[in-house]
Short mmCIF file of C-alpha atoms in Angstrom, two decimals:
data_model
loop_
_atom_site.label_atom_id
_atom_site.label_comp_id
_atom_site.label_asym_id
_atom_site.label_seq_id
_atom_site.Cartn_x
_atom_site.Cartn_y
_atom_site.Cartn_z
CA VAL A 1 0.00 0.00 0.00
CA VAL A 2 1.60 3.26 -1.17
CA TYR A 3 0.79 6.89 -0.42
CA ASN A 4 1.88 8.75 -3.55
CA HIS A 5 1.61 12.58 -3.71
CA THR A 6 2.53 15.06 -6.44
CA ASN A 7 3.14 18.77 -5.90
CA SER A 8 1.68 21.63 -7.93
CA SER A 9 4.29 21.18 -10.68
CA GLY A 10 3.33 17.52 -11.12
CA GLN A 11 6.55 16.21 -9.62
CA ASN A 12 6.66 13.60 -6.90
CA ASP A 13 6.85 15.08 -3.43
CA LYS A 14 9.73 12.97 -2.04
CA SER A 15 8.88 13.95 1.53
CA VAL A 16 5.71 11.83 1.46
CA PHE A 17 6.48 9.37 -1.36
CA ASP A 18 6.05 5.62 -0.77
CA LYS A 19 4.90 5.83 2.81
CA ILE A 20 3.59 2.53 4.19
CA VAL A 21 0.19 2.81 5.83
CA PRO A 22 0.86 2.43 9.59
CA GLY A 23 -0.53 -0.80 11.07
CA TYR A 24 -1.83 -2.12 7.75
CA TYR A 25 0.08 -5.41 7.70
CA HIS A 26 -0.80 -6.36 11.25
CA ARG A 27 -4.12 -7.30 12.81
CA LEU A 28 -5.27 -4.68 15.29
CA ASN A 29 -7.65 -4.81 18.23
CA ALA A 30 -10.37 -2.28 19.05
CA ASP A 31 -7.78 -0.05 20.76
CA GLY A 32 -5.59 0.05 17.66
CA ARG A 33 -2.92 -2.19 19.17
CA VAL A 34 -1.39 -5.17 17.37
CA GLU A 35 -2.97 -8.50 18.32
CA THR A 36 -0.49 -11.01 19.79
CA SER A 37 -2.57 -14.13 20.45
CA THR A 38 -0.02 -16.18 18.46
CA CYS A 39 2.71 -15.08 20.91
CA CYS A 40 4.03 -12.87 18.12
CA GLN A 41 2.65 -9.86 16.25
CA ASN A 42 -0.27 -11.22 14.22
CA THR A 43 -0.26 -10.42 10.50
CA ALA A 44 -3.54 -9.56 8.82
CA SER A 45 -3.75 -11.73 5.71
CA GLU A 46 -7.38 -10.66 5.35
CA HIS A 47 -5.92 -7.39 4.00
CA ALA A 48 -5.32 -7.53 0.26
CA MET A 49 -1.68 -6.45 0.23
CA MET A 50 -0.72 -8.68 3.15
CA GLU A 51 -2.25 -11.57 1.26
CA LYS A 52 -0.28 -10.53 -1.83
CA PHE A 53 2.93 -10.35 0.21
CA LYS A 54 2.22 -13.86 1.45
CA LEU A 55 1.57 -15.25 -2.05
CA ASP A 56 4.58 -13.47 -3.58
CA SER A 57 6.86 -14.80 -0.84
CA LEU A 58 5.70 -18.38 -1.34
CA HIS A 59 6.08 -18.02 -5.10
CA THR A 60 9.68 -16.90 -4.69
CA TRP A 61 10.56 -19.69 -2.24
CA ALA A 62 8.99 -22.31 -4.51
CA THR A 63 10.51 -21.13 -7.79
CA ALA A 64 13.85 -19.61 -6.82
CA TYR A 65 14.72 -21.89 -3.89
CA LYS A 66 12.74 -25.03 -4.84
CA VAL A 67 11.10 -25.35 -1.42
CA ASP A 68 8.82 -28.36 -1.85
CA GLY A 69 6.51 -27.99 1.15
CA PHE A 70 5.15 -25.25 3.39
CA ARG A 71 4.00 -25.47 7.01
CA PHE A 72 1.92 -22.62 8.43
CA ASP A 73 2.36 -22.06 12.14
CA LEU A 74 -1.11 -21.25 13.52
CA MET A 75 -2.69 -21.54 10.10
CA GLY A 76 -6.05 -20.99 11.81
CA HIS A 77 -5.12 -17.33 12.14
CA HIS A 78 -5.33 -17.05 8.34
CA ARG A 79 -8.58 -17.37 6.45
CA VAL A 80 -9.69 -20.28 4.31
CA GLU A 81 -9.75 -18.08 1.21
CA ASN A 82 -6.10 -17.08 1.81
CA MET A 83 -5.02 -20.69 1.99
CA ILE A 84 -7.02 -21.72 -1.07
CA LYS A 85 -5.27 -18.95 -3.03
CA VAL A 86 -1.95 -20.36 -1.81
CA ARG A 87 -2.94 -23.79 -3.11
CA GLU A 88 -4.13 -22.38 -6.45
CA MET A 89 -0.99 -20.29 -6.92
CA LEU A 90 1.26 -23.28 -6.29
CA ASP A 91 -0.82 -25.58 -8.48
CA ALA A 92 -0.35 -23.16 -11.38
CA LEU A 93 3.45 -23.57 -11.32
CA THR A 94 4.69 -25.83 -14.11
CA VAL A 95 8.00 -27.42 -14.96
CA GLU A 96 7.94 -25.76 -18.40
CA ALA A 97 7.28 -22.22 -17.19
CA ASP A 98 8.68 -22.21 -13.66
CA ASP A 99 10.99 -25.26 -13.43
CA VAL A 100 8.68 -26.49 -10.66
CA ASP A 101 5.72 -28.88 -10.52
CA GLY A 102 3.61 -26.89 -8.09
CA THR A 103 1.04 -29.65 -7.70
CA SER A 104 3.69 -31.71 -5.87
CA ILE A 105 4.25 -29.04 -3.21
CA TYR A 106 2.50 -29.97 0.02
CA VAL A 107 0.88 -27.36 2.27
CA TYR A 108 -0.21 -27.95 5.87
CA GLY A 109 -0.43 -26.19 9.21
CA GLU A 110 -1.87 -25.87 12.66
CA GLY A 111 -5.64 -25.64 12.46
CA TRP A 112 -6.27 -24.48 16.03
CA ASP A 113 -9.21 -22.15 16.66
CA PHE A 114 -8.51 -19.46 19.27
CA GLY A 115 -7.68 -15.80 19.82
CA GLU A 116 -9.31 -12.89 18.08
CA VAL A 117 -10.17 -15.07 15.04
CA ALA A 118 -11.92 -17.82 17.02
CA ASN A 119 -15.29 -19.02 15.74
CA ASN A 120 -14.76 -17.19 12.43
CA ALA A 121 -14.79 -13.77 14.11
CA ARG A 122 -12.59 -12.26 11.36
CA GLY A 123 -13.94 -14.35 8.50
CA LEU A 124 -13.95 -18.10 7.82
CA ASN A 125 -10.62 -19.09 9.35
CA ALA A 126 -8.36 -21.96 8.28
CA THR A 127 -9.10 -24.31 11.17
CA GLN A 128 -9.48 -28.08 11.19
CA LEU A 129 -13.25 -28.14 10.70
CA ASN A 130 -13.15 -25.50 7.96
CA MET A 131 -10.40 -27.08 5.83
CA ALA A 132 -12.18 -30.27 4.77
CA GLY A 133 -12.02 -30.67 1.01
CA THR A 134 -9.20 -28.17 0.44
CA GLY A 135 -6.46 -30.79 0.22
CA LEU A 136 -4.43 -28.87 2.83
CA GLY A 137 -3.29 -30.76 5.91
CA THR A 138 -3.97 -29.97 9.56
CA PHE A 139 -2.44 -31.57 12.64
CA ASN A 140 -4.67 -34.28 14.13
CA ASP A 141 -4.75 -33.66 17.90
CA ARG A 142 -7.54 -36.22 18.31
CA LEU A 143 -5.29 -39.20 17.62
CA ARG A 144 -2.38 -37.55 19.47
CA ASP A 145 -4.31 -37.17 22.73
CA ALA A 146 -5.94 -40.59 22.50
CA VAL A 147 -2.59 -42.31 22.02
CA ARG A 148 -0.72 -40.42 24.75
CA GLY A 149 -3.53 -39.55 27.16
CA GLY A 150 -4.75 -36.12 28.18
CA GLY A 151 -3.73 -33.07 26.20
CA PRO A 152 -1.42 -30.04 26.38
CA PHE A 153 -3.65 -28.33 28.93
CA SER A 154 -4.81 -31.32 31.00
CA GLY A 155 -3.16 -33.22 33.82
CA LYS A 156 0.40 -34.24 32.99
CA GLN A 157 -0.21 -37.79 34.18
CA PHE A 158 -3.46 -38.55 32.37
CA GLN A 159 -3.05 -41.92 30.68
CA GLY A 160 -4.07 -43.00 27.19
CA PHE A 161 -4.01 -45.96 24.81
CA ILE A 162 -0.25 -46.65 24.94
CA THR A 163 0.47 -45.40 28.47
CA GLY A 164 -1.55 -47.87 30.54
CA LEU A 165 -5.02 -46.38 30.93
CA TYR A 166 -7.19 -49.07 32.66
CA ASP A 167 -4.58 -51.78 32.01
CA GLN A 168 -1.78 -50.42 34.22
CA PRO A 169 -3.01 -47.35 36.17
CA ASN A 170 -0.38 -44.99 37.53
CA GLY A 171 -2.26 -44.24 40.75
CA THR A 172 -3.07 -40.60 39.99
CA ASP A 173 -6.51 -39.05 39.62
CA GLN A 174 -7.58 -39.61 36.01
CA GLN A 175 -10.83 -37.67 36.57
CA THR A 176 -13.02 -40.51 35.38
CA ASP A 177 -15.10 -43.13 37.16
CA ASP A 178 -14.92 -45.44 34.14
CA PRO A 179 -11.40 -45.82 32.71
CA VAL A 180 -12.57 -48.61 30.40
CA ALA A 181 -15.13 -46.31 28.75
CA ARG A 182 -12.46 -43.65 28.30
CA LEU A 183 -10.07 -46.20 26.81
CA LEU A 184 -12.70 -47.43 24.37
CA LEU A 185 -13.48 -43.84 23.34
CA HIS A 186 -9.77 -43.24 22.77
CA THR A 187 -9.65 -46.44 20.74
CA ASP A 188 -12.47 -45.22 18.49
CA GLN A 189 -10.68 -41.87 18.07
CA ILE A 190 -7.52 -43.71 17.01
CA ARG A 191 -9.44 -45.92 14.58
CA VAL A 192 -10.83 -42.82 12.88
CA GLY A 193 -7.31 -41.37 12.71
CA LEU A 194 -5.93 -44.59 11.22
CA ALA A 195 -8.64 -44.27 8.54
CA GLY A 196 -7.47 -40.84 7.42
CA ASN A 197 -9.52 -39.05 10.09
CA LEU A 198 -12.31 -39.01 7.52
CA ARG A 199 -15.51 -37.28 8.53
CA ASP A 200 -17.64 -39.82 6.66
CA TYR A 201 -15.76 -43.02 7.50
CA ILE A 202 -18.21 -45.65 8.82
CA LEU A 203 -17.29 -47.72 11.88
CA THR A 204 -18.86 -49.55 14.81
CA SER A 205 -18.57 -47.50 17.98
CA ALA A 206 -17.69 -48.73 21.48
CA ASP A 207 -21.41 -48.98 22.30
CA GLY A 208 -22.16 -51.01 19.18
CA GLU A 209 -23.73 -48.27 17.05
CA THR A 210 -22.92 -47.75 13.37
CA ILE A 211 -21.53 -44.22 13.18
CA THR A 212 -19.26 -41.98 11.13
CA GLY A 213 -15.96 -40.39 12.03
CA ALA A 214 -17.77 -37.12 12.70
CA ASP A 215 -19.94 -38.87 15.31
CA VAL A 216 -16.96 -39.87 17.46
CA ASP A 217 -16.61 -37.26 20.18
CA TYR A 218 -13.46 -35.31 20.92
CA ASN A 219 -14.06 -32.85 23.74
CA GLY A 220 -17.39 -31.80 22.25
CA GLN A 221 -16.08 -31.65 18.67
CA PRO A 222 -16.12 -34.30 15.94
CA ALA A 223 -13.06 -36.54 15.93
CA GLY A 224 -13.22 -37.06 12.16
CA TYR A 225 -13.15 -33.89 10.08
CA THR A 226 -11.29 -34.52 6.80
CA LEU A 227 -12.64 -35.31 3.34
CA ASP A 228 -9.32 -36.59 2.02
CA PRO A 229 -6.56 -38.60 3.74
CA GLN A 230 -3.90 -36.07 2.71
CA GLU A 231 -5.63 -33.58 5.03
CA ASN A 232 -4.73 -35.78 8.02
CA ILE A 233 -1.36 -34.94 9.61
CA VAL A 234 -0.88 -37.92 11.91
CA TYR A 235 1.41 -37.21 14.86
CA ILE A 236 1.86 -37.87 18.56
CA SER A 237 4.68 -35.42 19.26
CA ALA A 238 6.13 -32.24 17.80
CA HIS A 239 8.36 -29.40 18.94
CA ASP A 240 5.57 -28.04 21.16
CA ASN A 241 4.88 -29.68 24.53
CA GLU A 242 6.60 -32.76 25.92
CA THR A 243 8.35 -35.21 23.60
CA LEU A 244 6.67 -38.59 23.17
CA PHE A 245 9.12 -40.32 25.51
CA ASP A 246 8.85 -37.59 28.15
CA ALA A 247 5.06 -37.98 28.05
CA ILE A 248 5.49 -41.71 28.63
CA GLN A 249 7.83 -41.04 31.55
CA LEU A 250 5.17 -38.80 33.12
CA LYS A 251 2.21 -41.09 32.46
CA ALA A 252 3.43 -44.68 32.82
CA ALA A 253 2.90 -46.51 36.09
CA ALA A 254 5.89 -46.47 38.45
CA GLU A 255 6.30 -50.24 38.11
CA ALA A 256 6.57 -50.06 34.30
CA SER A 257 10.12 -51.06 33.40
CA MET A 258 12.30 -49.24 30.90
CA ALA A 259 11.66 -52.07 28.44
CA ASP A 260 7.90 -51.50 28.94
CA ARG A 261 8.32 -47.78 28.27
CA VAL A 262 10.28 -48.39 25.10
CA ARG A 263 7.53 -50.70 23.86
CA MET A 264 4.90 -48.04 24.70
CA ASN A 265 6.91 -45.62 22.59
CA ASN A 266 7.11 -48.13 19.75
CA VAL A 267 3.38 -48.91 19.66
CA GLY A 268 2.75 -45.17 19.40
CA ILE A 269 5.26 -44.87 16.56
CA SER A 270 3.53 -47.79 14.80
CA ILE A 271 0.17 -46.02 14.89
CA VAL A 272 1.62 -42.93 13.24
CA ALA A 273 3.60 -44.88 10.66
CA LEU A 274 0.73 -47.12 9.56
CA SER A 275 -2.09 -44.54 9.45
CA GLN A 276 -3.76 -43.31 6.29
CA GLY A 277 -2.65 -39.73 5.70
CA ILE A 278 0.63 -37.93 6.26
CA PRO A 279 2.78 -39.35 9.08
CA PHE A 280 4.68 -36.67 11.02
CA PHE A 281 7.58 -37.59 13.31
CA HIS A 282 9.23 -35.22 15.76
CA ALA A 283 13.03 -35.17 15.45
CA GLY A 284 14.25 -37.82 17.87
CA ASP A 285 11.00 -39.79 18.16
CA ASP A 286 13.05 -42.80 17.10
CA MET A 287 15.75 -42.05 19.72
CA LEU A 288 13.52 -41.85 22.83
CA ARG A 289 14.29 -38.15 22.68
CA SER A 290 13.93 -36.36 26.00
CA LYS A 291 14.05 -32.72 26.98
CA SER A 292 14.03 -33.73 30.64
CA LEU A 293 10.27 -33.09 30.67
CA ASP A 294 10.54 -29.49 29.37
CA ARG A 295 7.21 -28.63 27.71
CA ASP A 296 8.44 -25.53 25.86
CA SER A 297 12.14 -25.72 25.08
CA TYR A 298 12.41 -23.02 22.40
CA ASN A 299 14.58 -20.91 24.70
CA SER A 300 16.18 -23.71 26.75
CA GLY A 301 19.42 -24.02 24.80
CA ASP A 302 21.33 -27.10 23.75
CA TRP A 303 21.35 -28.44 27.31
CA PHE A 304 17.73 -29.52 26.95
CA ASN A 305 17.47 -29.71 23.15
CA VAL A 306 20.53 -31.78 22.25
CA LEU A 307 20.17 -34.82 19.97
CA ASP A 308 22.81 -37.52 20.48
CA PHE A 309 23.27 -39.42 17.23
CA THR A 310 25.69 -41.83 18.85
CA TYR A 311 22.58 -43.18 20.63
CA MET A 312 24.47 -43.27 23.93
CA HIS A 313 22.07 -40.99 25.82
CA ASN A 314 18.59 -39.60 25.19
CA ASN A 315 19.04 -36.53 27.45
CA PHE A 316 16.64 -37.58 30.20
CA GLY A 317 17.55 -36.47 33.71
CA VAL A 318 19.95 -33.63 32.88
CA GLY A 319 18.20 -31.29 35.34
CA LEU A 320 14.90 -29.60 36.07
CA PRO A 321 13.64 -27.75 33.01
CA VAL A 322 13.50 -23.97 33.09
CA ALA A 323 10.85 -22.43 35.35
CA ASP A 324 8.84 -20.77 32.58
CA LYS A 325 5.84 -23.08 31.87
CA ASN A 326 7.41 -25.89 33.94
CA GLN A 327 7.72 -24.70 37.52
CA ASP A 328 4.19 -25.67 38.55
CA ASP A 329 5.06 -29.31 37.75
CA TRP A 330 8.51 -29.46 39.32
CA GLY A 331 7.05 -31.53 42.17
CA ILE A 332 6.06 -34.25 39.69
CA MET A 333 9.27 -33.94 37.71
CA ARG A 334 11.92 -34.07 40.44
CA PRO A 335 11.51 -37.73 41.50
CA LEU A 336 11.20 -38.91 37.91
CA LEU A 337 14.32 -37.07 36.70
CA ALA A 338 16.30 -38.36 39.67
CA ASN A 339 15.23 -42.00 39.25
CA PRO A 340 18.12 -44.06 37.81
CA ASP A 341 15.69 -46.76 36.67
CA LEU A 342 14.25 -44.29 34.15
CA GLN A 343 17.54 -43.83 32.33
CA ALA A 344 17.54 -45.39 28.86
CA SER A 345 20.56 -47.40 27.78
CA GLN A 346 22.05 -47.44 24.31
CA GLU A 347 20.30 -50.79 23.78
CA ASP A 348 16.94 -49.24 24.73
CA ILE A 349 17.53 -46.36 22.32
CA MET A 350 18.56 -48.71 19.51
CA ASN A 351 15.40 -50.77 20.04
CA ALA A 352 13.41 -47.62 19.28
CA VAL A 353 15.67 -46.58 16.39
CA MET A 354 15.32 -49.93 14.66
CA HIS A 355 11.58 -50.08 15.28
CA LEU A 356 10.91 -46.85 13.39
CA ARG A 357 13.10 -48.00 10.51
CA GLU A 358 11.10 -51.23 10.29
CA MET A 359 7.76 -49.41 10.44
CA LEU A 360 8.83 -47.16 7.57
CA GLN A 361 9.86 -50.23 5.58
CA ILE A 362 6.46 -51.78 6.21
CA ARG A 363 4.63 -48.59 5.23
CA LYS A 364 6.64 -48.40 2.02
CA SER A 365 6.09 -52.10 1.26
CA SER A 366 2.43 -51.61 0.35
CA PRO A 367 0.41 -48.79 -1.21
CA LEU A 368 -2.48 -50.01 0.95
CA PHE A 369 -0.90 -48.04 3.80
CA ARG A 370 -0.80 -44.97 1.55
CA LEU A 371 -4.25 -44.73 -0.04
CA HIS A 372 -4.82 -41.51 -1.97
CA THR A 373 -8.55 -40.84 -1.75
CA ALA A 374 -11.38 -41.06 0.74
CA GLU A 375 -13.10 -43.55 -1.57
CA GLU A 376 -10.08 -45.87 -1.47
CA VAL A 377 -9.89 -45.67 2.31
CA MET A 378 -13.57 -46.40 2.80
CA ALA A 379 -13.42 -49.31 0.35
CA ASN A 380 -10.28 -50.98 1.73
CA VAL A 381 -9.84 -50.16 5.45
CA ARG A 382 -11.85 -52.10 8.05
CA PHE A 383 -11.59 -52.67 11.79
CA LEU A 384 -12.28 -55.83 13.77
CA ASN A 385 -12.52 -56.11 17.57
CA THR A 386 -15.04 -53.29 17.80
CA GLY A 387 -18.20 -52.65 19.81
CA PRO A 388 -18.96 -53.26 23.49
CA ASP A 389 -17.44 -56.76 23.61
CA GLN A 390 -14.04 -55.79 22.21
CA ILE A 391 -10.78 -56.68 23.94
CA PRO A 392 -9.64 -53.38 25.50
CA GLY A 393 -6.25 -52.15 24.35
CA LEU A 394 -6.32 -53.96 20.99
CA ILE A 395 -6.91 -52.40 17.56
CA VAL A 396 -7.24 -54.76 14.59
CA MET A 397 -7.05 -53.07 11.19
CA THR A 398 -7.55 -54.93 7.91
CA LEU A 399 -6.47 -53.65 4.51
CA ASN A 400 -8.19 -55.49 1.66
CA ASP A 401 -6.88 -55.10 -1.85
CA GLY A 402 -10.27 -55.23 -3.51
CA GLU A 403 -9.25 -52.78 -6.23
CA ASP A 404 -5.86 -54.23 -7.26
CA ILE A 405 -3.95 -51.38 -5.66
CA ASP A 406 -1.13 -53.57 -4.33
CA PRO A 407 0.58 -55.99 -6.74
CA ALA A 408 2.29 -57.83 -3.87
CA HIS A 409 -0.38 -58.23 -1.18
CA GLU A 410 -3.93 -59.53 -1.26
CA MET A 411 -4.66 -58.59 2.36
CA ILE A 412 -2.89 -57.06 5.37
CA VAL A 413 -3.95 -57.35 9.00
CA THR A 414 -2.29 -55.05 11.55
CA LEU A 415 -2.82 -55.66 15.25
CA PHE A 416 -1.84 -52.94 17.74
CA ASN A 417 -1.65 -54.48 21.22
CA ALA A 418 -1.10 -51.65 23.73
CA SER A 419 -1.88 -53.80 26.76
CA SER A 420 0.63 -55.27 29.20
CA ASN A 421 -0.45 -58.82 28.36
CA GLU A 422 -0.19 -61.13 25.40
CA ILE A 423 -3.52 -61.25 23.57
CA THR A 424 -5.10 -63.97 21.47
CA PHE A 425 -7.70 -62.66 19.06
CA ALA A 426 -10.04 -64.91 17.10
CA ALA A 427 -11.52 -63.81 13.79
CA ASP A 428 -13.69 -66.46 12.12
CA ASP A 429 -13.74 -64.48 8.89
CA LEU A 430 -9.94 -64.76 8.70
CA ALA A 431 -9.73 -68.53 9.23
CA GLU A 432 -8.17 -70.88 6.69
CA MET A 433 -6.13 -68.11 5.09
CA ASP A 434 -2.44 -67.93 4.27
CA PHE A 435 -1.34 -65.16 6.62
CA ALA A 436 2.35 -64.82 7.44
CA LEU A 437 4.15 -62.33 9.62
CA HIS A 438 5.43 -59.47 7.47
CA PRO A 439 8.94 -60.35 6.25
CA VAL A 440 10.37 -57.23 7.89
CA GLN A 441 9.06 -58.40 11.25
CA ALA A 442 9.96 -62.03 10.69
CA ALA A 443 13.57 -60.80 10.56
CA SER A 444 13.01 -58.00 13.09
CA HIS A 445 15.57 -56.46 15.42
CA ASP A 446 12.88 -57.12 18.06
CA PRO A 447 12.77 -60.82 19.02
CA VAL A 448 9.41 -60.33 20.74
CA VAL A 449 7.47 -59.45 17.58
CA GLN A 450 8.93 -62.54 15.91
CA THR A 451 6.80 -64.63 18.29
CA ALA A 452 3.54 -63.13 16.96
CA ALA A 453 1.58 -65.90 15.28
CA TYR A 454 -1.44 -66.80 13.15
CA ALA A 455 -3.24 -70.14 13.28
CA LYS A 456 -5.48 -71.54 10.56
CA ASP A 457 -8.50 -71.35 12.89
CA GLY A 458 -8.27 -67.57 12.59
CA VAL A 459 -6.55 -66.94 15.93
CA PHE A 460 -3.82 -64.32 16.11
CA THR A 461 -1.39 -64.18 19.04
CA ILE A 462 0.16 -60.80 19.72
CA PRO A 463 2.76 -60.21 22.44
CA ALA A 464 2.27 -57.46 25.00
CA ARG A 465 2.86 -53.89 23.80
CA THR A 466 3.52 -55.01 20.25
CA THR A 467 2.36 -54.10 16.76
CA ALA A 468 2.21 -57.15 14.50
CA VAL A 469 1.59 -57.01 10.75
CA PHE A 470 0.39 -60.12 8.89
CA VAL A 471 0.16 -60.36 5.10
CA ILE A 472 -1.27 -62.61 2.41
CA ALA A 473 0.78 -62.51 -0.78
CA GLN A 474 -1.00 -62.02 -4.09
#
């Protein structure tokens, strides 16, 4: 926006030429002050020239620097129309004209709904529920919280699917009189997430009803909200809040051994790796990364943020994290950080490192784990062990190649056993079939998963805290 003035002779008046309109590029409150709900000065992309600045910047980064993906921090503070224009601008880039295939550039962000833009107060904002059908990804906090337990603003020691809810309680107040019901709700939330977090995905709920992903509750909102699996950013840890392993340290029962905690970590990693959508791994997820329980380490220095690629140490127990955003929980943290039994060895770390590598190999081994459309997901992804009589702590996901998507596999059955006990699961519909443990797991670094078995009567045996993948070759 330019203020351009000419004097009486028609010449530019240099004293007032090219003055930027004060406050134009930032979002202001009723008092004329810059809004800071994002923890920074909020830009106003609802203003035409701020939107243009945004589009021009992305165009330059894509064409001149060949950036092949863009993540928008607090994307919900932009509007849907801004983000659609971003997508359209990138899609228009071609190899012939721009040396870039813009359609291959992925765009995603945080779809949280808060601050001065909450509930569409400044126009339809780019939040989770508003982005369905755009093809742009948003982070799936539904699956994250169900897997770990609790959320960023709940009790630190709330347990979830992988951390022992109902199966191995940690003795703290979980604020529920029915931990089984909460676990089964979390299990439904995870199933929806595994199925691309699709709004219209049909499943059998914990109470036996036939429902859609949108019918599964998440704190009063629909768990399923996407129309396309690529809109589902599947994650259970990121730079914000505690790392996955730190969350496990806080939530697991005191009697859970280090080996138990590593297996909790690995079941969580399996869920992310084998979900429909875009798997997102925090740096160090595969290394049991710890920030010594620091929930906001952006200003904590290398002491808390170091990554040790020798795999000798995961950085747990290096001291109390900085007071800012942590001090209220120091009482919980001190005994954990000082407990020598909670120190991971190099062997523990390598067990996690190798597990992620194997999960990525399994994901890559079949396009059935990487379905491209909602129609493909709804046609090929099914869940067993559902309804009120299900075995708690077990998710059974079947991938059926009914559309000749996978030249190597006719069917895949993945069983996520988050419980502390070995489980036998009988499926009459899967009897007399030629299932074999996935070759990657048959030769796994983990000797425990090698004991997972299938019998011709349709009974699967899955060790405690283990993800087992069985396949039928084409």
